[in-house]
Amino acid sequence: MAYSKNVHDGPTDPSGQNADVVANVEETVLADIQPVDWPVLAIFWGLFLIVFLQFFTRYFLNNSLGWTEEIARYLLILLCFVGSVTCVRRGTHIFLQFFYRYLSISNVKVLAIAIELVVVAFCANAGWLTIELAQRTHSQKMISIDLPKSIIYWTVAVSFFAMALMASRNVWKYLHQSEQEVARTKLEAETEAEI
């Protein structure tokens, strides 16, 4: 299979990557953990412990704890939305790499800014709708524990607004970067996805 030459930065042949690049990407990922990422890490480990507790009590003690399934479900929802804040911050959400690869550098910057503005609008609107949902479900309680379900929706709303804020920061960053820097950022995200 022949690989096309990238008009921006050289060959796009993923088989040309060596182990140093993989190690460099792993170091970059670990070095990129910010305080805004700490809640998602806490939720992840909480979910891990709850699922382990559920597995252990069900299959080893043959007496499952009923509340673990519901709490695991809620933690999975929170993991999804709180983790999305990290994805927007890092610019690693799913995007169509095809356009970035074959457009001119000046068009890559315009497209990146336009897409981030759409993300800001979508997340702000979704956050507003989630606030309405949280207000409507405040009187409903969770089945296993005596807490309102609206806690989940309020956390999702905060996550949507944090995603909108991070996308706004990305717009600001792209506006102040050169066209080459924006194109390089988008193409580096493509390389990380291939590895």
mmCIF file of N, CA and C in Angstrom, residues 57-178:
data_model
loop_
_atom_site.group_PDB
_atom_site.id
_atom_site.type_symbol
_atom_site.label_atom_id
_atom_site.label_comp_id
_atom_site.label_asym_id
_atom_site.label_seq_id
_atom_site.Cartn_x
_atom_site.Cartn_y
_atom_site.Cartn_z
ATOM 1 N N THR A 57 -18.011 -9.433 45.536
ATOM 2 C CA THR A 57 -19.154 -9.881 46.341
ATOM 3 C C THR A 57 -20.071 -10.819 45.566
ATOM 4 N N ARG A 58 -20.187 -10.622 44.273
ATOM 5 C CA ARG A 58 -21.099 -11.465 43.484
ATOM 6 C C ARG A 58 -20.512 -12.843 43.225
ATOM 7 N N TYR A 59 -19.234 -12.912 42.828
ATOM 8 C CA TYR A 59 -18.679 -14.188 42.378
ATOM 9 C C TYR A 59 -17.866 -14.925 43.440
ATOM 10 N N PHE A 60 -17.373 -14.229 44.438
ATOM 11 C CA PHE A 60 -16.599 -14.914 45.467
ATOM 12 C C PHE A 60 -17.404 -15.114 46.749
ATOM 13 N N LEU A 61 -18.221 -14.152 47.110
ATOM 14 C CA LEU A 61 -19.021 -14.282 48.326
ATOM 15 C C LEU A 61 -20.429 -14.767 48.037
ATOM 16 N N ASN A 62 -20.796 -14.793 46.767
ATOM 17 C CA ASN A 62 -22.113 -15.245 46.320
ATOM 18 C C ASN A 62 -23.238 -14.461 47.005
ATOM 19 N N ASN A 63 -22.958 -13.181 47.282
ATOM 20 C CA ASN A 63 -23.941 -12.321 47.925
ATOM 21 C C ASN A 63 -23.677 -10.888 47.462
ATOM 22 N N SER A 64 -24.258 -10.523 46.335
ATOM 23 C CA SER A 64 -23.966 -9.239 45.702
ATOM 24 C C SER A 64 -24.521 -8.068 46.497
ATOM 25 N N LEU A 65 -23.748 -7.001 46.530
ATOM 26 C CA LEU A 65 -24.222 -5.748 47.118
ATOM 27 C C LEU A 65 -25.073 -5.031 46.064
ATOM 28 N N GLY A 66 -26.311 -4.754 46.387
ATOM 29 C CA GLY A 66 -27.238 -4.200 45.408
ATOM 30 C C GLY A 66 -26.902 -2.797 44.953
ATOM 31 N N TRP A 67 -26.324 -1.989 45.812
ATOM 32 C CA TRP A 67 -26.079 -0.594 45.471
ATOM 33 C C TRP A 67 -24.916 -0.405 44.503
ATOM 34 N N THR A 68 -24.030 -1.383 44.380
ATOM 35 C CA THR A 68 -22.833 -1.195 43.553
ATOM 36 C C THR A 68 -23.165 -1.025 42.081
ATOM 37 N N GLU A 69 -24.194 -1.702 41.592
ATOM 38 C CA GLU A 69 -24.536 -1.596 40.172
ATOM 39 C C GLU A 69 -25.015 -0.196 39.822
ATOM 40 N N GLU A 70 -25.885 0.369 40.647
ATOM 41 C CA GLU A 70 -26.401 1.713 40.362
ATOM 42 C C GLU A 70 -25.305 2.765 40.486
ATOM 43 N N ILE A 71 -24.498 2.669 41.517
ATOM 44 C CA ILE A 71 -23.426 3.644 41.713
ATOM 45 C C ILE A 71 -22.401 3.533 40.584
ATOM 46 N N ALA A 72 -22.094 2.318 40.139
ATOM 47 C CA ALA A 72 -21.171 2.143 39.013
ATOM 48 C C ALA A 72 -21.739 2.791 37.757
ATOM 49 N N ARG A 73 -23.032 2.669 37.543
ATOM 50 C CA ARG A 73 -23.670 3.292 36.376
ATOM 51 C C ARG A 73 -23.528 4.812 36.436
ATOM 52 N N TYR A 74 -23.795 5.387 37.598
ATOM 53 C CA TYR A 74 -23.675 6.838 37.743
ATOM 54 C C TYR A 74 -22.229 7.302 37.599
ATOM 55 N N LEU A 75 -21.291 6.538 38.150
ATOM 56 C CA LEU A 75 -19.880 6.904 38.010
ATOM 57 C C LEU A 75 -19.416 6.805 36.564
ATOM 58 N N LEU A 76 -19.962 5.861 35.809
ATOM 59 C CA LEU A 76 -19.617 5.748 34.392
ATOM 60 C C LEU A 76 -20.122 6.961 33.616
ATOM 61 N N ILE A 77 -21.309 7.433 33.949
ATOM 62 C CA ILE A 77 -21.827 8.650 33.318
ATOM 63 C C ILE A 77 -20.913 9.830 33.640
ATOM 64 N N LEU A 78 -20.546 9.958 34.904
ATOM 65 C CA LEU A 78 -19.663 11.057 35.305
ATOM 66 C C LEU A 78 -18.296 10.942 34.649
ATOM 67 N N LEU A 79 -17.777 9.734 34.551
ATOM 68 C CA LEU A 79 -16.485 9.523 33.903
ATOM 69 C C LEU A 79 -16.519 10.002 32.459
ATOM 70 N N CYS A 80 -17.596 9.716 31.774
ATOM 71 C CA CYS A 80 -17.742 10.132 30.382
ATOM 72 C C CYS A 80 -17.705 11.651 30.254
ATOM 73 N N PHE A 81 -18.516 12.345 31.017
ATOM 74 C CA PHE A 81 -18.635 13.792 30.837
ATOM 75 C C PHE A 81 -17.486 14.566 31.461
ATOM 76 N N VAL A 82 -17.032 14.157 32.629
ATOM 77 C CA VAL A 82 -15.894 14.848 33.246
ATOM 78 C C VAL A 82 -14.622 14.555 32.439
ATOM 79 N N GLY A 83 -14.506 13.339 31.906
ATOM 80 C CA GLY A 83 -13.360 13.008 31.055
ATOM 81 C C GLY A 83 -13.365 13.773 29.748
ATOM 82 N N SER A 84 -14.535 14.153 29.277
ATOM 83 C CA SER A 84 -14.616 14.935 28.040
ATOM 84 C C SER A 84 -13.979 16.306 28.196
ATOM 85 N N VAL A 85 -13.976 16.835 29.412
ATOM 86 C CA VAL A 85 -13.310 18.123 29.657
ATOM 87 C C VAL A 85 -11.820 17.988 29.338
ATOM 88 N N THR A 86 -11.217 16.891 29.763
ATOM 89 C CA THR A 86 -9.802 16.650 29.469
ATOM 90 C C THR A 86 -9.577 16.503 27.968
ATOM 91 N N CYS A 87 -10.476 15.810 27.293
ATOM 92 C CA CYS A 87 -10.333 15.634 25.845
ATOM 93 C C CYS A 87 -10.417 16.960 25.110
ATOM 94 N N VAL A 88 -11.333 17.827 25.513
ATOM 95 C CA VAL A 88 -11.437 19.134 24.861
ATOM 96 C C VAL A 88 -10.208 19.974 25.187
ATOM 97 N N ARG A 89 -9.739 19.914 26.420
ATOM 98 C CA ARG A 89 -8.545 20.677 26.801
ATOM 99 C C ARG A 89 -7.338 20.276 25.965
ATOM 100 N N ARG A 90 -7.177 18.980 25.762
ATOM 101 C CA ARG A 90 -6.019 18.490 25.023
ATOM 102 C C ARG A 90 -6.227 18.496 23.513
ATOM 103 N N GLY A 91 -7.470 18.700 23.069
ATOM 104 C CA GLY A 91 -7.753 18.674 21.634
ATOM 105 C C GLY A 91 -7.723 17.270 21.070
ATOM 106 N N THR A 92 -8.075 16.276 21.876
ATOM 107 C CA THR A 92 -8.002 14.888 21.420
ATOM 108 C C THR A 92 -9.361 14.256 21.189
ATOM 109 N N HIS A 93 -10.393 15.080 21.106
ATOM 110 C CA HIS A 93 -11.688 14.536 20.732
ATOM 111 C C HIS A 93 -11.628 14.010 19.314
ATOM 112 N N ILE A 94 -12.565 13.161 18.967
ATOM 113 C CA ILE A 94 -12.630 12.619 17.613
ATOM 114 C C ILE A 94 -12.877 13.759 16.634
ATOM 115 N N PHE A 95 -12.100 13.817 15.578
ATOM 116 C CA PHE A 95 -12.337 14.797 14.530
ATOM 117 C C PHE A 95 -11.920 14.188 13.202
ATOM 118 N N LEU A 96 -12.412 14.788 12.143
ATOM 119 C CA LEU A 96 -12.119 14.265 10.810
ATOM 120 C C LEU A 96 -10.738 14.734 10.379
ATOM 121 N N GLN A 97 -9.787 13.828 10.419
ATOM 122 C CA GLN A 97 -8.417 14.163 10.083
ATOM 123 C C GLN A 97 -8.231 14.343 8.578
ATOM 124 N N PHE A 98 -9.154 13.819 7.817
ATOM 125 C CA PHE A 98 -9.056 13.896 6.368
ATOM 126 C C PHE A 98 -8.908 15.339 5.911
ATOM 127 N N PHE A 99 -9.737 16.221 6.451
ATOM 128 C CA PHE A 99 -9.720 17.613 6.014
ATOM 129 C C PHE A 99 -8.417 18.301 6.400
ATOM 130 N N TYR A 100 -7.927 18.040 7.595
ATOM 131 C CA TYR A 100 -6.693 18.678 8.031
ATOM 132 C C TYR A 100 -5.498 18.207 7.215
ATOM 133 N N ARG A 101 -5.553 16.987 6.767
ATOM 134 C CA ARG A 101 -4.429 16.424 6.030
ATOM 135 C C ARG A 101 -4.307 17.003 4.613
ATOM 136 N N TYR A 102 -5.425 17.294 3.995
ATOM 137 C CA TYR A 102 -5.390 17.664 2.579
ATOM 138 C C TYR A 102 -5.741 19.114 2.281
ATOM 139 N N LEU A 103 -6.079 19.902 3.283
ATOM 140 C CA LEU A 103 -6.348 21.320 3.059
ATOM 141 C C LEU A 103 -5.057 22.111 3.126
ATOM 142 N N SER A 104 -5.098 23.300 2.580
ATOM 143 C CA SER A 104 -3.934 24.177 2.700
ATOM 144 C C SER A 104 -3.809 24.630 4.153
ATOM 145 N N ILE A 105 -2.629 25.083 4.510
ATOM 146 C CA ILE A 105 -2.355 25.445 5.898
ATOM 147 C C ILE A 105 -3.272 26.568 6.363
ATOM 148 N N SER A 106 -3.525 27.560 5.527
ATOM 149 C CA SER A 106 -4.395 28.670 5.935
ATOM 150 C C SER A 106 -5.826 28.191 6.163
ATOM 151 N N ASN A 107 -6.279 27.241 5.356
ATOM 152 C CA ASN A 107 -7.631 26.703 5.545
ATOM 153 C C ASN A 107 -7.731 25.812 6.780
ATOM 154 N N VAL A 108 -6.644 25.180 7.169
ATOM 155 C CA VAL A 108 -6.647 24.358 8.381
ATOM 156 C C VAL A 108 -6.923 25.240 9.589
ATOM 157 N N LYS A 109 -6.297 26.404 9.649
ATOM 158 C CA LYS A 109 -6.523 27.300 10.783
ATOM 159 C C LYS A 109 -7.970 27.775 10.823
ATOM 160 N N VAL A 110 -8.516 28.175 9.688
ATOM 161 C CA VAL A 110 -9.905 28.643 9.634
ATOM 162 C C VAL A 110 -10.858 27.525 10.049
ATOM 163 N N LEU A 111 -10.629 26.318 9.540
ATOM 164 C CA LEU A 111 -11.488 25.187 9.880
ATOM 165 C C LEU A 111 -11.385 24.839 11.364
ATOM 166 N N ALA A 112 -10.179 24.856 11.913
ATOM 167 C CA ALA A 112 -9.991 24.535 13.334
ATOM 168 C C ALA A 112 -10.732 25.533 14.217
ATOM 169 N N ILE A 113 -10.657 26.815 13.883
ATOM 170 C CA ILE A 113 -11.355 27.838 14.669
ATOM 171 C C ILE A 113 -12.863 27.673 14.536
ATOM 172 N N ALA A 114 -13.339 27.426 13.322
ATOM 173 C CA ALA A 114 -14.783 27.253 13.105
ATOM 174 C C ALA A 114 -15.311 26.053 13.874
ATOM 175 N N ILE A 115 -14.580 24.957 13.870
ATOM 176 C CA ILE A 115 -15.020 23.762 14.582
ATOM 177 C C ILE A 115 -15.030 24.007 16.084
ATOM 178 N N GLU A 116 -14.020 24.682 16.600
ATOM 179 C CA GLU A 116 -13.998 24.977 18.040
ATOM 180 C C GLU A 116 -15.150 25.898 18.430
ATOM 181 N N LEU A 117 -15.534 26.829 17.560
ATOM 182 C CA LEU A 117 -16.684 27.688 17.849
ATOM 183 C C LEU A 117 -17.980 26.880 17.879
ATOM 184 N N VAL A 118 -18.099 25.897 16.995
ATOM 185 C CA VAL A 118 -19.267 25.006 17.022
ATOM 186 C C VAL A 118 -19.281 24.211 18.332
ATOM 187 N N VAL A 119 -18.125 23.754 18.778
ATOM 188 C CA VAL A 119 -18.030 23.009 20.039
ATOM 189 C C VAL A 119 -18.447 23.904 21.209
ATOM 190 N N VAL A 120 -18.009 25.173 21.202
ATOM 191 C CA VAL A 120 -18.397 26.101 22.265
ATOM 192 C C VAL A 120 -19.915 26.254 22.297
ATOM 193 N N ALA A 121 -20.515 26.485 21.135
ATOM 194 C CA ALA A 121 -21.972 26.683 21.065
ATOM 195 C C ALA A 121 -22.713 25.421 21.506
ATOM 196 N N PHE A 122 -22.273 24.269 21.026
ATOM 197 C CA PHE A 122 -22.942 23.017 21.385
ATOM 198 C C PHE A 122 -22.859 22.750 22.882
ATOM 199 N N CYS A 123 -21.663 22.869 23.447
ATOM 200 C CA CYS A 123 -21.486 22.553 24.867
ATOM 201 C C CYS A 123 -22.231 23.548 25.763
ATOM 202 N N ALA A 124 -22.230 24.826 25.399
ATOM 203 C CA ALA A 124 -22.971 25.808 26.193
ATOM 204 C C ALA A 124 -24.465 25.515 26.141
ATOM 205 N N ASN A 125 -24.986 25.192 24.968
ATOM 206 C CA ASN A 125 -26.407 24.860 24.843
ATOM 207 C C ASN A 125 -26.736 23.577 25.607
ATOM 208 N N ALA A 126 -25.905 22.565 25.475
ATOM 209 C CA ALA A 126 -26.144 21.305 26.194
ATOM 210 C C ALA A 126 -26.069 21.524 27.704
ATOM 211 N N GLY A 127 -25.157 22.377 28.159
ATOM 212 C CA GLY A 127 -25.083 22.691 29.582
ATOM 213 C C GLY A 127 -26.351 23.363 30.072
ATOM 214 N N TRP A 128 -26.881 24.288 29.283
ATOM 215 C CA TRP A 128 -28.117 24.957 29.654
ATOM 216 C C TRP A 128 -29.282 23.956 29.731
ATOM 217 N N LEU A 129 -29.383 23.081 28.749
ATOM 218 C CA LEU A 129 -30.447 22.077 28.763
ATOM 219 C C LEU A 129 -30.299 21.109 29.944
ATOM 220 N N THR A 130 -29.073 20.806 30.299
ATOM 221 C CA THR A 130 -28.833 19.900 31.422
ATOM 222 C C THR A 130 -29.203 20.559 32.748
ATOM 223 N N ILE A 131 -29.031 21.880 32.847
ATOM 224 C CA ILE A 131 -29.475 22.594 34.052
ATOM 225 C C ILE A 131 -30.990 22.471 34.201
ATOM 226 N N GLU A 132 -31.703 22.637 33.092
ATOM 227 C CA GLU A 132 -33.159 22.479 33.144
ATOM 228 C C GLU A 132 -33.545 21.065 33.588
ATOM 229 N N LEU A 133 -32.833 20.070 33.085
ATOM 230 C CA LEU A 133 -33.102 18.690 33.478
ATOM 231 C C LEU A 133 -32.798 18.468 34.958
ATOM 232 N N ALA A 134 -31.718 19.053 35.439
ATOM 233 C CA ALA A 134 -31.358 18.906 36.856
ATOM 234 C C ALA A 134 -32.424 19.533 37.751
ATOM 235 N N GLN A 135 -32.954 20.675 37.342
ATOM 236 C CA GLN A 135 -33.996 21.320 38.146
ATOM 237 C C GLN A 135 -35.279 20.496 38.168
ATOM 238 N N ARG A 136 -35.579 19.820 37.074
ATOM 239 C CA ARG A 136 -36.798 19.004 37.020
ATOM 240 C C ARG A 136 -36.670 17.708 37.819
ATOM 241 N N THR A 137 -35.468 17.218 37.995
ATOM 242 C CA THR A 137 -35.287 15.919 38.669
ATOM 243 C C THR A 137 -34.796 16.069 40.104
ATOM 244 N N HIS A 138 -34.864 17.280 40.655
ATOM 245 C CA HIS A 138 -34.344 17.482 42.010
ATOM 246 C C HIS A 138 -35.110 16.675 43.055
ATOM 247 N N SER A 139 -36.383 16.450 42.833
ATOM 248 C CA SER A 139 -37.172 15.721 43.831
ATOM 249 C C SER A 139 -37.055 14.201 43.691
ATOM 250 N N GLN A 140 -36.481 13.720 42.596
ATOM 251 C CA GLN A 140 -36.318 12.274 42.409
ATOM 252 C C GLN A 140 -35.063 11.801 43.131
ATOM 253 N N LYS A 141 -35.192 10.695 43.830
ATOM 254 C CA LYS A 141 -34.060 10.146 44.586
ATOM 255 C C LYS A 141 -33.466 8.945 43.860
ATOM 256 N N MET A 142 -32.200 8.701 44.126
ATOM 257 C CA MET A 142 -31.570 7.484 43.631
ATOM 258 C C MET A 142 -32.178 6.300 44.371
ATOM 259 N N ILE A 143 -32.138 5.139 43.753
ATOM 260 C CA ILE A 143 -32.775 3.960 44.349
ATOM 261 C C ILE A 143 -31.961 3.441 45.538
ATOM 262 N N SER A 144 -30.669 3.342 45.385
ATOM 263 C CA SER A 144 -29.831 2.702 46.403
ATOM 264 C C SER A 144 -29.488 3.606 47.574
ATOM 265 N N ILE A 145 -29.227 4.864 47.283
ATOM 266 C CA ILE A 145 -28.835 5.790 48.342
ATOM 267 C C ILE A 145 -29.779 6.985 48.319
ATOM 268 N N ASP A 146 -29.920 7.626 49.429
ATOM 269 C CA ASP A 146 -30.898 8.700 49.566
ATOM 270 C C ASP A 146 -30.293 10.047 49.154
ATOM 271 N N LEU A 147 -29.998 10.170 47.874
ATOM 272 C CA LEU A 147 -29.495 11.410 47.294
ATOM 273 C C LEU A 147 -30.325 11.733 46.056
ATOM 274 N N PRO A 148 -30.480 13.014 45.742
ATOM 275 C CA PRO A 148 -31.249 13.346 44.543
ATOM 276 C C PRO A 148 -30.475 13.008 43.270
ATOM 277 N N LYS A 149 -31.213 12.559 42.256
ATOM 278 C CA LYS A 149 -30.591 12.263 40.964
ATOM 279 C C LYS A 149 -30.019 13.508 40.302
ATOM 280 N N SER A 150 -30.499 14.652 40.709
ATOM 281 C CA SER A 150 -30.044 15.890 40.075
ATOM 282 C C SER A 150 -28.547 16.130 40.287
ATOM 283 N N ILE A 151 -27.949 15.478 41.278
ATOM 284 C CA ILE A 151 -26.495 15.604 41.482
ATOM 285 C C ILE A 151 -25.752 15.183 40.219
ATOM 286 N N ILE A 152 -26.213 14.112 39.590
ATOM 287 C CA ILE A 152 -25.581 13.641 38.356
ATOM 288 C C ILE A 152 -25.730 14.694 37.268
ATOM 289 N N TYR A 153 -26.935 15.244 37.122
ATOM 290 C CA TYR A 153 -27.185 16.215 36.058
ATOM 291 C C TYR A 153 -26.448 17.531 36.299
ATOM 292 N N TRP A 154 -26.334 17.938 37.567
ATOM 293 C CA TRP A 154 -25.574 19.155 37.852
ATOM 294 C C TRP A 154 -24.095 18.965 37.490
ATOM 295 N N THR A 155 -23.567 17.800 37.784
ATOM 296 C CA THR A 155 -22.164 17.521 37.435
ATOM 297 C C THR A 155 -21.978 17.497 35.925
ATOM 298 N N VAL A 156 -22.937 16.926 35.205
ATOM 299 C CA VAL A 156 -22.870 16.915 33.739
ATOM 300 C C VAL A 156 -22.952 18.344 33.206
ATOM 301 N N ALA A 157 -23.811 19.180 33.797
ATOM 302 C CA ALA A 157 -23.924 20.576 33.362
ATOM 303 C C ALA A 157 -22.613 21.321 33.567
ATOM 304 N N VAL A 158 -22.005 21.137 34.739
ATOM 305 C CA VAL A 158 -20.712 21.780 35.006
ATOM 306 C C VAL A 158 -19.670 21.293 33.998
ATOM 307 N N SER A 159 -19.720 20.008 33.661
ATOM 308 C CA SER A 159 -18.777 19.456 32.684
ATOM 309 C C SER A 159 -18.979 20.086 31.309
ATOM 310 N N PHE A 160 -20.237 20.259 30.896
ATOM 311 C CA PHE A 160 -20.497 20.896 29.606
ATOM 312 C C PHE A 160 -19.964 22.324 29.579
ATOM 313 N N PHE A 161 -20.194 23.075 30.655
ATOM 314 C CA PHE A 161 -19.690 24.452 30.680
ATOM 315 C C PHE A 161 -18.161 24.484 30.736
ATOM 316 N N ALA A 162 -17.553 23.523 31.408
ATOM 317 C CA ALA A 162 -16.086 23.440 31.413
ATOM 318 C C ALA A 162 -15.565 23.104 30.019
ATOM 319 N N MET A 163 -16.293 22.216 29.291
ATOM 320 C CA MET A 163 -15.894 21.926 27.909
ATOM 321 C C MET A 163 -16.013 23.174 27.042
ATOM 322 N N ALA A 164 -17.081 23.955 27.221
ATOM 323 C CA ALA A 164 -17.241 25.193 26.461
ATOM 324 C C ALA A 164 -16.110 26.167 26.780
ATOM 325 N N LEU A 165 -15.722 26.228 28.047
ATOM 326 C CA LEU A 165 -14.626 27.105 28.448
ATOM 327 C C LEU A 165 -13.300 26.645 27.826
ATOM 328 N N MET A 166 -13.046 25.351 27.857
ATOM 329 C CA MET A 166 -11.814 24.822 27.260
ATOM 330 C C MET A 166 -11.795 25.031 25.742
ATOM 331 N N ALA A 167 -12.945 24.854 25.089
ATOM 332 C CA ALA A 167 -13.009 25.089 23.643
ATOM 333 C C ALA A 167 -12.805 26.571 23.340
ATOM 334 N N SER A 168 -13.317 27.459 24.202
ATOM 335 C CA SER A 168 -13.078 28.897 24.031
ATOM 336 C C SER A 168 -11.592 29.208 24.166
ATOM 337 N N ARG A 169 -10.956 28.553 25.110
ATOM 338 C CA ARG A 169 -9.504 28.718 25.267
ATOM 339 C C ARG A 169 -8.764 28.243 24.021
ATOM 340 N N ASN A 170 -9.250 27.144 23.410
ATOM 341 C CA ASN A 170 -8.635 26.658 22.177
ATOM 342 C C ASN A 170 -8.813 27.661 21.041
ATOM 343 N N VAL A 171 -9.990 28.285 20.960
ATOM 344 C CA VAL A 171 -10.216 29.309 19.930
ATOM 345 C C VAL A 171 -9.230 30.449 20.123
ATOM 346 N N TRP A 172 -9.098 30.912 21.361
ATOM 347 C CA TRP A 172 -8.158 31.995 21.664
ATOM 348 C C TRP A 172 -6.732 31.600 21.278
ATOM 349 N N LYS A 173 -6.372 30.375 21.609
ATOM 350 C CA LYS A 173 -5.022 29.888 21.294
ATOM 351 C C LYS A 173 -4.806 29.837 19.781
ATOM 352 N N TYR A 174 -5.789 29.311 19.042
ATOM 353 C CA TYR A 174 -5.649 29.212 17.591
ATOM 354 C C TYR A 174 -5.607 30.584 16.935
ATOM 355 N N LEU A 175 -6.346 31.545 17.478
ATOM 356 C CA LEU A 175 -6.327 32.897 16.914
ATOM 357 C C LEU A 175 -4.953 33.542 17.053
ATOM 358 N N HIS A 176 -4.245 33.193 18.111
ATOM 359 C CA HIS A 176 -2.936 33.799 18.362
ATOM 360 C C HIS A 176 -1.765 32.944 17.883
ATOM 361 N N GLN A 177 -2.043 31.798 17.275
ATOM 362 C CA GLN A 177 -0.980 30.980 16.712
ATOM 363 C C GLN A 177 -0.883 31.232 15.213
ATOM 364 N N SER A 178 0.283 30.952 14.679
ATOM 365 C CA SER A 178 0.437 31.058 13.231
ATOM 366 C C SER A 178 -0.279 29.892 12.557
#
